Coordinates of C-alpha atoms in Angstrom, one line a residue:
X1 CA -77.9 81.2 -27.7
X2 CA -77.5 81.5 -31.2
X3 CA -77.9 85.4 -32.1
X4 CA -75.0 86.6 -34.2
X5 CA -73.5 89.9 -33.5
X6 CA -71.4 92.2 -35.2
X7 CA -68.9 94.5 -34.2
X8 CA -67.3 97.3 -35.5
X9 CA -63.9 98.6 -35.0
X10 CA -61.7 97.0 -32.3
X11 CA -60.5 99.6 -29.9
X12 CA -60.8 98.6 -26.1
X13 CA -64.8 99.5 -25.9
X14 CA -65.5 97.2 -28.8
X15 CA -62.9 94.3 -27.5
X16 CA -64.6 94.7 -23.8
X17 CA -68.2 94.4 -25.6
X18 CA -67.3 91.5 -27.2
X19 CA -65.6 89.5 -24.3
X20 CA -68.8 90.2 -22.4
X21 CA -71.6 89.2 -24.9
X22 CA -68.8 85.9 -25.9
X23 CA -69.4 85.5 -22.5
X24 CA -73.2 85.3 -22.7
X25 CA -72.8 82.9 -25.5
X26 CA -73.7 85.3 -28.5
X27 CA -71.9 84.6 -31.6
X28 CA -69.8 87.7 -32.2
X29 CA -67.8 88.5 -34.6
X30 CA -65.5 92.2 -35.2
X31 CA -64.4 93.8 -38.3
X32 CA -61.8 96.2 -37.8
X33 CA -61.1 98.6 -41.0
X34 CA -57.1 98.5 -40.7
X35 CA -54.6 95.3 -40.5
X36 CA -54.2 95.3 -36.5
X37 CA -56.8 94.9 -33.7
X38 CA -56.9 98.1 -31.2
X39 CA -58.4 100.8 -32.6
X40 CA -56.6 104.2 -31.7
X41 CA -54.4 101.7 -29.4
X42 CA -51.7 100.7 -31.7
X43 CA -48.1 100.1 -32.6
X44 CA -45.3 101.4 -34.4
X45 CA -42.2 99.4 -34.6
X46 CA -39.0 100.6 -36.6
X47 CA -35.7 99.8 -36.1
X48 CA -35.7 98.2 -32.8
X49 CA -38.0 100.9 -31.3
X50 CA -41.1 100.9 -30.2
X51 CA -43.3 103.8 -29.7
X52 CA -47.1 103.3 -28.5
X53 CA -48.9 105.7 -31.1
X54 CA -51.9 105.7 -29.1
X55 CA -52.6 106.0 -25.4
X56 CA -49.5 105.9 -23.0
X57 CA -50.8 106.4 -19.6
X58 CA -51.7 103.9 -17.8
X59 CA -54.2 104.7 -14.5
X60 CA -56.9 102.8 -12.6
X61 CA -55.0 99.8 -12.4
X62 CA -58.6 98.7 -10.5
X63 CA -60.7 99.3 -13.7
X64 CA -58.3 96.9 -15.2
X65 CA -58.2 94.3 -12.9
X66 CA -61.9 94.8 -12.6
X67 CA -62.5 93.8 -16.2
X68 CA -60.3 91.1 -16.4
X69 CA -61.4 89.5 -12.9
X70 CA -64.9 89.6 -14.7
X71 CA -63.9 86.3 -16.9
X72 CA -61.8 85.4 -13.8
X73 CA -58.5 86.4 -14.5
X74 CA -56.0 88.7 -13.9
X75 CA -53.8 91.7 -15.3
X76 CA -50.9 89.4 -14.4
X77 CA -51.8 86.8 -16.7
X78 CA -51.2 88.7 -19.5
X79 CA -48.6 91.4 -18.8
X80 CA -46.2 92.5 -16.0
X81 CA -47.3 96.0 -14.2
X82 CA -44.6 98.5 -12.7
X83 CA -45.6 100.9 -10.6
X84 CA -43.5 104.2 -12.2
X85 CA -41.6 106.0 -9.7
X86 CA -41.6 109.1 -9.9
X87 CA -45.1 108.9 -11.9
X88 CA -43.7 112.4 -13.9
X89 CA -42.1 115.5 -14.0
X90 CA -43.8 118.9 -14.9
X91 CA -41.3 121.4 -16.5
X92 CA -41.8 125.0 -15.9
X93 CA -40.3 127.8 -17.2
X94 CA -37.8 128.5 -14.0
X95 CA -38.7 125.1 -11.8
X96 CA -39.3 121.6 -12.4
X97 CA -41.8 120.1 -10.3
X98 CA -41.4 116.0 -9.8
X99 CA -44.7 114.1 -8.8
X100 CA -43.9 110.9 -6.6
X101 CA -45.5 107.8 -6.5
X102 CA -47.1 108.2 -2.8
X103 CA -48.7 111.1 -0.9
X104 CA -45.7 112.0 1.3
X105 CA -43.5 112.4 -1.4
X106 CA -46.0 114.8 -3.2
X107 CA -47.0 116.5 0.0
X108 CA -43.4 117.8 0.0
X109 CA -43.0 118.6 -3.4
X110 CA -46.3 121.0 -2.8
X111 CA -44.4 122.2 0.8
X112 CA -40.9 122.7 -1.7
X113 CA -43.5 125.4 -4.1
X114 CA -46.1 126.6 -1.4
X115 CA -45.2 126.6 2.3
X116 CA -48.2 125.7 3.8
X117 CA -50.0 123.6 0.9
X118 CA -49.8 119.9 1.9
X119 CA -52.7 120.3 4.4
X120 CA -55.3 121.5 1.9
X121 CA -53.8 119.2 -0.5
X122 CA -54.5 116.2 1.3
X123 CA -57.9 117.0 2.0
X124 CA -58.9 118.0 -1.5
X125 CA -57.3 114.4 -2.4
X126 CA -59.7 113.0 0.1
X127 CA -62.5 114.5 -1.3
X128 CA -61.2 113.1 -4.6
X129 CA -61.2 109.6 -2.8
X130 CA -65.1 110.3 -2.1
X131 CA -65.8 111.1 -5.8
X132 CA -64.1 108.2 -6.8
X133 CA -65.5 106.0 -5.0
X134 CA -68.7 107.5 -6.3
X135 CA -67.8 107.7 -9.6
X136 CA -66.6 104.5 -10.7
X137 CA -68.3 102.1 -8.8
X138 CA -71.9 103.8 -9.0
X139 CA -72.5 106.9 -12.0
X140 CA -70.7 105.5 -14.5
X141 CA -71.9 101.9 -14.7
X142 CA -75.2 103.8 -15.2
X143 CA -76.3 103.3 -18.7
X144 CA -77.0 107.1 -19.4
X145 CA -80.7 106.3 -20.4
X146 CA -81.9 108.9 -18.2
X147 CA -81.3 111.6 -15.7
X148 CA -82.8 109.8 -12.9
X149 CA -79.7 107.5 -13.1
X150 CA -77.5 110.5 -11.3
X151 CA -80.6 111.0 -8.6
X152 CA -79.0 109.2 -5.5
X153 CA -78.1 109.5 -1.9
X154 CA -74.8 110.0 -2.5
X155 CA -75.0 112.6 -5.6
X156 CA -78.0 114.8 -3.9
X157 CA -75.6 114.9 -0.8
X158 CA -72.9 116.3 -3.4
X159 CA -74.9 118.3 -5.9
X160 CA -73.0 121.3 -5.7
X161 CA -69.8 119.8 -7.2
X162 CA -71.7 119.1 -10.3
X163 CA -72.0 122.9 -11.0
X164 CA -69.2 124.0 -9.4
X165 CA -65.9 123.7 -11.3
X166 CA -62.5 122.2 -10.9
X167 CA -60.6 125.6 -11.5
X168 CA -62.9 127.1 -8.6
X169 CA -62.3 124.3 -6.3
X170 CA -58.5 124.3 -7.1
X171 CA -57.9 127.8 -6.8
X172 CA -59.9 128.3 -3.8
X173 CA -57.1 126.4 -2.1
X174 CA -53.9 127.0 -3.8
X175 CA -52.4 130.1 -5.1
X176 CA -49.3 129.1 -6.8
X177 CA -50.0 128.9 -10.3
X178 CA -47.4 125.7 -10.8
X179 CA -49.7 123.9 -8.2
X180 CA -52.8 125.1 -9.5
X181 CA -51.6 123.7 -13.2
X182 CA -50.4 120.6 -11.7
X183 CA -53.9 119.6 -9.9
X184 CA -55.9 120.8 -13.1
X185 CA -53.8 119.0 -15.8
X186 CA -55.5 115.4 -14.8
X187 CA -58.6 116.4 -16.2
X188 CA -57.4 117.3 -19.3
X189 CA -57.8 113.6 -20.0
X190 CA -61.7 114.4 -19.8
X191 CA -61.1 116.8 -23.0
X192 CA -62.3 120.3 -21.3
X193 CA -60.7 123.4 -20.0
X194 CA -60.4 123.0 -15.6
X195 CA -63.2 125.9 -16.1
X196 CA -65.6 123.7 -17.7
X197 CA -65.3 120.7 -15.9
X198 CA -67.1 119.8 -13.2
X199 CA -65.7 119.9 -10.0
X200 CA -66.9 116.2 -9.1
X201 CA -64.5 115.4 -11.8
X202 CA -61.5 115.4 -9.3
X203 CA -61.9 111.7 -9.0
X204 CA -58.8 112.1 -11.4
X205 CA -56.7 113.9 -9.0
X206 CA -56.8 110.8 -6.9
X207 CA -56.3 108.1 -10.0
X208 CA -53.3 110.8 -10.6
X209 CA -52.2 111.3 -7.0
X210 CA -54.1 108.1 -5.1
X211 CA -53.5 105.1 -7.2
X212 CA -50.0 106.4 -9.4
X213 CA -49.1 106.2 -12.8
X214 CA -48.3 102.5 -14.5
X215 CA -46.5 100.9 -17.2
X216 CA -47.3 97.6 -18.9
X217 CA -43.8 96.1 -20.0
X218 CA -43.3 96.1 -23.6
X219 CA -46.3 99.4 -24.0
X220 CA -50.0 99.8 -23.7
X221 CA -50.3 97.4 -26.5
X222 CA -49.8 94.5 -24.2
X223 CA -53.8 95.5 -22.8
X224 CA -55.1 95.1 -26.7
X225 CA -53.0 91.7 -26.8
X226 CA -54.7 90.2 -23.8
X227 CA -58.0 91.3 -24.6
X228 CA -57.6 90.3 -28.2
X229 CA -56.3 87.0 -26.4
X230 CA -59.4 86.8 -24.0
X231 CA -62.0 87.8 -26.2
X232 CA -60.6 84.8 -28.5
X233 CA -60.4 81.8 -26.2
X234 CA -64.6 82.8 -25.6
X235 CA -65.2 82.1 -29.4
X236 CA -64.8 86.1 -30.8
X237 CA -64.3 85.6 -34.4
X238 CA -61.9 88.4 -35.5
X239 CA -61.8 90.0 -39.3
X240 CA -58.6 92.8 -39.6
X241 CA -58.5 94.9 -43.3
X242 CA -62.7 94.8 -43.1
X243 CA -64.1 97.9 -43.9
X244 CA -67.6 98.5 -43.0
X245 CA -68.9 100.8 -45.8
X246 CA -73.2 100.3 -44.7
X247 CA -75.4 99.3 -41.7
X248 CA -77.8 97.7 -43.1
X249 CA -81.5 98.3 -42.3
X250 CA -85.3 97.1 -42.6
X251 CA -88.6 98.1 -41.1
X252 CA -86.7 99.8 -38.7
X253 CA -84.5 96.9 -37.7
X254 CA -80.8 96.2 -38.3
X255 CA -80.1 93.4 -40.4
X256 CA -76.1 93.3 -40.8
X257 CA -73.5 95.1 -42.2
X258 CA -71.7 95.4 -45.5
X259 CA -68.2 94.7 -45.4
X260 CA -65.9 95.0 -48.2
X261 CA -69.1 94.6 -50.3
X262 CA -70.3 91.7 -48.9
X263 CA -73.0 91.3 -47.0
X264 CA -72.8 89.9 -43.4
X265 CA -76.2 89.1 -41.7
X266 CA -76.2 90.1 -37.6
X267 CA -78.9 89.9 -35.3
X268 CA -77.7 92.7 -33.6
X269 CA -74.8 95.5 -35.0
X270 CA -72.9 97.3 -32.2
X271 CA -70.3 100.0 -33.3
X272 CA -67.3 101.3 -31.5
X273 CA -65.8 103.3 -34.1
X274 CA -66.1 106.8 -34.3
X275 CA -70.3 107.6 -33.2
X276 CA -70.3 110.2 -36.3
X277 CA -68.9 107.8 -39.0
X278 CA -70.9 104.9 -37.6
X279 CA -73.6 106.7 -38.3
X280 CA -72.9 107.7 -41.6
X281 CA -73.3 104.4 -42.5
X282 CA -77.3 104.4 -42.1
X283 CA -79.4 106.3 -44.6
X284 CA -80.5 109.9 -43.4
X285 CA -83.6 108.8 -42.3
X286 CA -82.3 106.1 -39.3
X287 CA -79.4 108.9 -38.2
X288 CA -80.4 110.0 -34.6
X289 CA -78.1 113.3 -34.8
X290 CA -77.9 115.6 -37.1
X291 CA -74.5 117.6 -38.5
X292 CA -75.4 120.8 -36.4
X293 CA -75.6 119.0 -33.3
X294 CA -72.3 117.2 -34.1
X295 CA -70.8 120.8 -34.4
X296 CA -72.1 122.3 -31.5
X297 CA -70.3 119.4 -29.3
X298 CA -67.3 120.2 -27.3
X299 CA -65.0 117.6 -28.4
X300 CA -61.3 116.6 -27.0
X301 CA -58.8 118.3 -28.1
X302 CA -57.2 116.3 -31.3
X303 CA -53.1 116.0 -31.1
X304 CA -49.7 116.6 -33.5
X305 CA -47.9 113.6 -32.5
X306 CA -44.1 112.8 -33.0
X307 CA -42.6 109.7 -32.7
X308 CA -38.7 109.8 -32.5
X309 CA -35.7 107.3 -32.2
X310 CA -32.7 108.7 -30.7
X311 CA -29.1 107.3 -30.7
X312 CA -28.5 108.0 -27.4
X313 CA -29.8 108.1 -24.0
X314 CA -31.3 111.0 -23.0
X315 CA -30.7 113.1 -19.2
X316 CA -32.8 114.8 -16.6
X317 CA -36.2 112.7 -18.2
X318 CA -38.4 110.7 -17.0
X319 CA -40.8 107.9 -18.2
X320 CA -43.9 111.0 -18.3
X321 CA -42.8 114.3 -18.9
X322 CA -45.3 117.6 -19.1
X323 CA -44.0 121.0 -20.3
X324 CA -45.9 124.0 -18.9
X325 CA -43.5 126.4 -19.4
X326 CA -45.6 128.6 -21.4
X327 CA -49.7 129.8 -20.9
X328 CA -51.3 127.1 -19.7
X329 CA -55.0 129.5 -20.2
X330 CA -54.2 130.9 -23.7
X331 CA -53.6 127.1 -24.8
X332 CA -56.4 126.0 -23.7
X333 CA -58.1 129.3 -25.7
X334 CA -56.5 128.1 -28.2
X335 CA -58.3 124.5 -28.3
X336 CA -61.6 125.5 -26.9
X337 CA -62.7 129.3 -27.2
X338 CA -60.9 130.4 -30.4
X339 CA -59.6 127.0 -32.1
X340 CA -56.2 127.8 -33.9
X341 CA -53.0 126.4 -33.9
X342 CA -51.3 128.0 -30.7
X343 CA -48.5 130.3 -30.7
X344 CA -46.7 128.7 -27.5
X345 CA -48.1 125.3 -27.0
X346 CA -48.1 123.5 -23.7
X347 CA -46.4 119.6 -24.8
X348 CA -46.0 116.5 -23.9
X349 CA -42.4 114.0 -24.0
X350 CA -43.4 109.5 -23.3
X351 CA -40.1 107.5 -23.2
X352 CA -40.9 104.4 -22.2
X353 CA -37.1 103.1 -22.7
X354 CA -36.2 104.9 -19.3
X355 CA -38.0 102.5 -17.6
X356 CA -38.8 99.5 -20.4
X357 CA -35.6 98.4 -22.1
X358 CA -37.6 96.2 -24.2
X359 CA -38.9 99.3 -26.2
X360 CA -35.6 100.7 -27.8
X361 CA -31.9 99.3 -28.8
X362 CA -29.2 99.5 -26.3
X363 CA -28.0 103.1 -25.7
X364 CA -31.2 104.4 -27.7
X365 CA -34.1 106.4 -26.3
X366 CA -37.7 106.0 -27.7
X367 CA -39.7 109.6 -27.5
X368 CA -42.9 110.6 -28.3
X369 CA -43.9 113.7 -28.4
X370 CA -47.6 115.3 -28.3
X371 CA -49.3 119.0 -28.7
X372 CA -52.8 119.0 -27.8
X373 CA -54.0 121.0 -30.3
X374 CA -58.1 122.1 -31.4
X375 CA -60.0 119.5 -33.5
X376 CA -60.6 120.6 -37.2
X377 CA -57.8 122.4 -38.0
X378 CA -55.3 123.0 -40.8
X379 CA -53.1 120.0 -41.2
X380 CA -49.8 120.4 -43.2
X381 CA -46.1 118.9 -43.5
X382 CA -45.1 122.5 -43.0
X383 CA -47.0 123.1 -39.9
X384 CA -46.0 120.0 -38.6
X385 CA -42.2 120.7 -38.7
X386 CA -42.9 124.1 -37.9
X387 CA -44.0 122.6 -34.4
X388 CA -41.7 119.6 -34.1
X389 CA -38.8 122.7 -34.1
X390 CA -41.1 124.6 -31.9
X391 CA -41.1 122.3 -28.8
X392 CA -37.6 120.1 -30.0
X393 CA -35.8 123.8 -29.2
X394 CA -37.7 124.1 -25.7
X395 CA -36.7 120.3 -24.8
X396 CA -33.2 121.1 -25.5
X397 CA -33.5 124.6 -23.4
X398 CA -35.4 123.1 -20.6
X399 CA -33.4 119.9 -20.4
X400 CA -30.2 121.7 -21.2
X401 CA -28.9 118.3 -23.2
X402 CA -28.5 118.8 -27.2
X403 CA -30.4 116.0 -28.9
X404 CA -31.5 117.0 -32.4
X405 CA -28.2 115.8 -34.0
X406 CA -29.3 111.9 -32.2
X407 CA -32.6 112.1 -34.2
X408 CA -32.5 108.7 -36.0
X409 CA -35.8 109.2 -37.5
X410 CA -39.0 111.1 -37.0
X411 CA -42.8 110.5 -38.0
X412 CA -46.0 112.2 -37.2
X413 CA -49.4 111.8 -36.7
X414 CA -51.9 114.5 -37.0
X415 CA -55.8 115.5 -37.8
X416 CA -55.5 113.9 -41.4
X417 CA -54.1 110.6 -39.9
X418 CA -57.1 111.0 -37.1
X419 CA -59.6 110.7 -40.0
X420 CA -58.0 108.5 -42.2
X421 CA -57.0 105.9 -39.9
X422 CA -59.9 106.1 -37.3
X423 CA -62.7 108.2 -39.2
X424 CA -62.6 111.0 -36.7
X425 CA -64.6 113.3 -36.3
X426 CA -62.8 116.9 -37.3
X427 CA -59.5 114.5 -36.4
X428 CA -60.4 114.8 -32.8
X429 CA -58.3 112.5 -30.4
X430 CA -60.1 111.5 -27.4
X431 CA -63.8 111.8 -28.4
X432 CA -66.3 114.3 -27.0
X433 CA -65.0 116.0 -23.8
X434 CA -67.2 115.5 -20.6
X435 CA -68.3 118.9 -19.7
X436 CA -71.6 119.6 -17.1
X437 CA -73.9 119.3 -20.8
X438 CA -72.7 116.1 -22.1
X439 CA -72.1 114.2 -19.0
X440 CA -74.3 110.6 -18.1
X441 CA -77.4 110.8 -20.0
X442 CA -76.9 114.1 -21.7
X443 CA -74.1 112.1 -24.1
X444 CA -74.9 110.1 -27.8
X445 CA -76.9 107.3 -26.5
X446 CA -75.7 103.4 -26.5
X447 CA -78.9 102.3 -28.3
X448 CA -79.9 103.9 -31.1
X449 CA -83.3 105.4 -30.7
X450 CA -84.0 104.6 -34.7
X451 CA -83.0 101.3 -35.1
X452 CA -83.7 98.1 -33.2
X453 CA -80.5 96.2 -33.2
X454 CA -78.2 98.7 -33.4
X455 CA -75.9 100.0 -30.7
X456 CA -73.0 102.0 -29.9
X457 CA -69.9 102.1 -27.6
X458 CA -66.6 104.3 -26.8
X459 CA -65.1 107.8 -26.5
X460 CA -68.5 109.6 -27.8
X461 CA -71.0 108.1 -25.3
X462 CA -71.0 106.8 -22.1
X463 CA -69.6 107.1 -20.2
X464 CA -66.7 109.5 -21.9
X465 CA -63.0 109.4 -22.9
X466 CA -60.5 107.7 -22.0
X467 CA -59.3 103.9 -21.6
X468 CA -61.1 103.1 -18.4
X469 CA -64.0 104.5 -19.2
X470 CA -64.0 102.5 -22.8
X471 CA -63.7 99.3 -21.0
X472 CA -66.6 100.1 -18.6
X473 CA -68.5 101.2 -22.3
X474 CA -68.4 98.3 -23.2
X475 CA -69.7 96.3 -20.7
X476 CA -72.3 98.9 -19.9
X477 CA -73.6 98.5 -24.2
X478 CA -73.2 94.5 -23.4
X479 CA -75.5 94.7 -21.1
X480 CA -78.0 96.8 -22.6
X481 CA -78.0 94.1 -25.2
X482 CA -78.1 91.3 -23.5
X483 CA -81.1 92.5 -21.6
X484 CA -82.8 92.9 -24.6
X485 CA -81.7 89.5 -25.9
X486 CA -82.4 87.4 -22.8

């Protein structure tokens, strides 16, 4: 098979895409705009330290080792795993709340808060189980070409949890509001408020609480390393600094891209960048969505992101660390309802260096620091270390250690870098969140309904945000295309 096809961007949809198609025997080649391979999935390395500036939680080991067993191999050919225990701490304004790496231990962490709550705990977790076990090995290797796809005996049996929510189900069981934070945060990864999402969508509550939180040794990068690796030794043809500026079109069929004013001819063009810039490359005419329905999505929230090197080991931290000592509602207000910067914003603290000594020198600590904050909004140096003193003052408070005098350096990452770097749409972070109206089929479509040839993959369509699902995106897009190919 001797169809050439082009990819563009190469973040984990677009490298999974490509090792599947290599696979097939297409000749496929990627063109990624800046000098390293990963998409949002990158590096930055200063001074011995090194921060992951992209995704830094690792769960569904099985996804993983799914995709990797697919070109029969494993995770453990490429990078060493380590279960973290505990997976992370959640601090609260007057408690901290420590999440295990097993059911017991969380059990009695829930006993420690609310006398009483292990028992519906551990039945809502196996209800989780169920939608897992529904969700990733049957909806979402659907395609999303039509509704028809979420029409089986397993989903009809479980309708109701489609259109009921995860803040119902949550608080219908629990009434301490630490608890009833700690089960809704995991599906913040989905980009929507507990009260939008679906309830099926606690499938993450048992990644969270079922399968545990992992680190890769040496960072998350190690996953774009091997599948750069694997996606190489099956004849991918890799082009960093190439900047797709046109898809180019005839007759209503794809004919290759420009890239850095050249032409490149392609049998078929797939895209995992951004699904808004990607098609901004077509003429009006050949764009499936216009810019209203762009801005009447619900999109992820988009992030201010700090990376910081301290000279000195840090106390009472863990690998993960959530702060929720402040409104966990009027934050999420603040993303989703009435989009501003908020006054008292729920963070974030990675450092990998407690339990990687590979990722910072000797006696150092590697931190990294994230607000979830609205997509689209004011970005500024001011605002940014506005913020950075904001949540730096609660770390110290909450921690009770003194640490902004260790600061060895400190750089950011905000909406600008969002669009610059990864053509983002209104700087958003994590794509388009997966609410009841843009779930399966109701999301931008892998095939373009305009052009023959052309196809799309990641965070924006099926089947949503985050890592796992991006790998499954892009073997679900690789298969559309092969099946049109064959």
């Amino acid at each position: 098979m001797n169809k050439t096809i082009s990819i563009i961007g190469s973040g984990f949809s677009s490298l999974s895409a490509a090792c599947y198609l290599a696979k097939e025997g297409y000749n496929v080649s990627i063109f990624e705009k800046n000098k390293t391979v990963g998409g949002r999935a990158r590096q930055l390395i200063k001074d011995g330290f090194t921060f992951d500036i992209g995704p830094s939680w690792y769960w569904m080991p099985d996804i993983f080792e799914k995709f990797f067993n697919d070109f029969n191999k494993s995770t453990s050919d490429y990078y060493v795993l380590d279960k973290l225990s505990p997976a992370y701490k959640i601090f609260f304004s007057d408690d901290v709340i420590t999440i295990g790496d097993h059911m017991d231990q969380i059990c009695e962490e829930f006993e420690r808060i609310e006398s009483g709550s292990s028992k519906p705990l551990r039945k809502f977790i196996a209800q989780a189980q169920d939608h897992y076990n529904i969700a990733i090995n049957k909806v979402v290797l659907k395609p999303g070409i039509s509704p028809l796809e979420l029409v089986t005996k397993d989903t009809i049996t479980r309708v109701d949890r489609f259109f009921k929510t995860i803040s119902t189900e949550v608080r219908k069981k629990f009434k301490n509001p630490k608890l009833i934070s700690t089960l809704e945060f995991p599906v913040l990864f989905l980009g929507a408020k507990p009260s939008q999402t679906p309830s099926f969508y606690s499938f993450m509550n048992f990644a969270d609480f079922g399968l545990g939180t992992w680190h890769p040794k040496g960072g998350m990068y190690e996953i774009i390393k091997a599948m750069r690796s694997l996606a190489e030794s099956l004849g991918v043809t890799i082009h960093t600094n190439s900047t797709v500026e046109k898809i180019n079109v005839e007759n209503g069929k794809t004919t290759g891209i420009t890239v850095n004013g050249k032409f490149v001819a392609s049998d078929v063009v797939l895209s995992g960048a951004d699904y808004h810039h990607s098609e901004t490359l077509l003429d009006k005419n050949y764009r499936q969505y216009s810019e209203a329905y762009w801005d009447k999505r619900t999109f992820a929230p988009s992030s201010l992101l700090f990376y910081v090197g301290f000279n000195k080991k840090l106390n009472d931290i863990e690998h993960h660390n959530l702060f929720f000592d402040t409104d966990f509602e009027k934050h999420a207000e603040d993303i989703y309802d009435n989009p501003k910067w908020p006054e008292n914003p729920l963070f974030y603290v990675n450092f990998p260096s407690v339990t990687d000594k590979s990722m910072a020198p000797e006696g150092c600590e590697t931190g990294f620091f994230l607000i979830p904050i609205a997509p689209g909004l004011e970005d500024t140096a001011e605002l940014r270390t506005q913020y950075f003193d904001i949540i730096i003052n609660r770390f110290e408070s909450l921690t009770n250690q003194k640490v902004k005098d260790n600061i060895l350096f400190k750089e950011s990452f905000c909406v600008k870098d969002f669009i610059s770097e990864y053509n983002s749409y209104k700087g958003n972070a994590y794509g388009m969140a997966n609410t009841l109206r843009q779930t399966a089929f109701l999301r931008p479509n892998l095939k373009s309904k305009k052009v023959d040839g052309l196809y799309f993959t990641g965070q924006l369509t099926v089947p949503g945000p985050g890592v796992p699902p991006s790998l499954i995106s892009g073997k679900l897009v690789s298969e559309l295309i092969h099946k049109k190919n064959v």
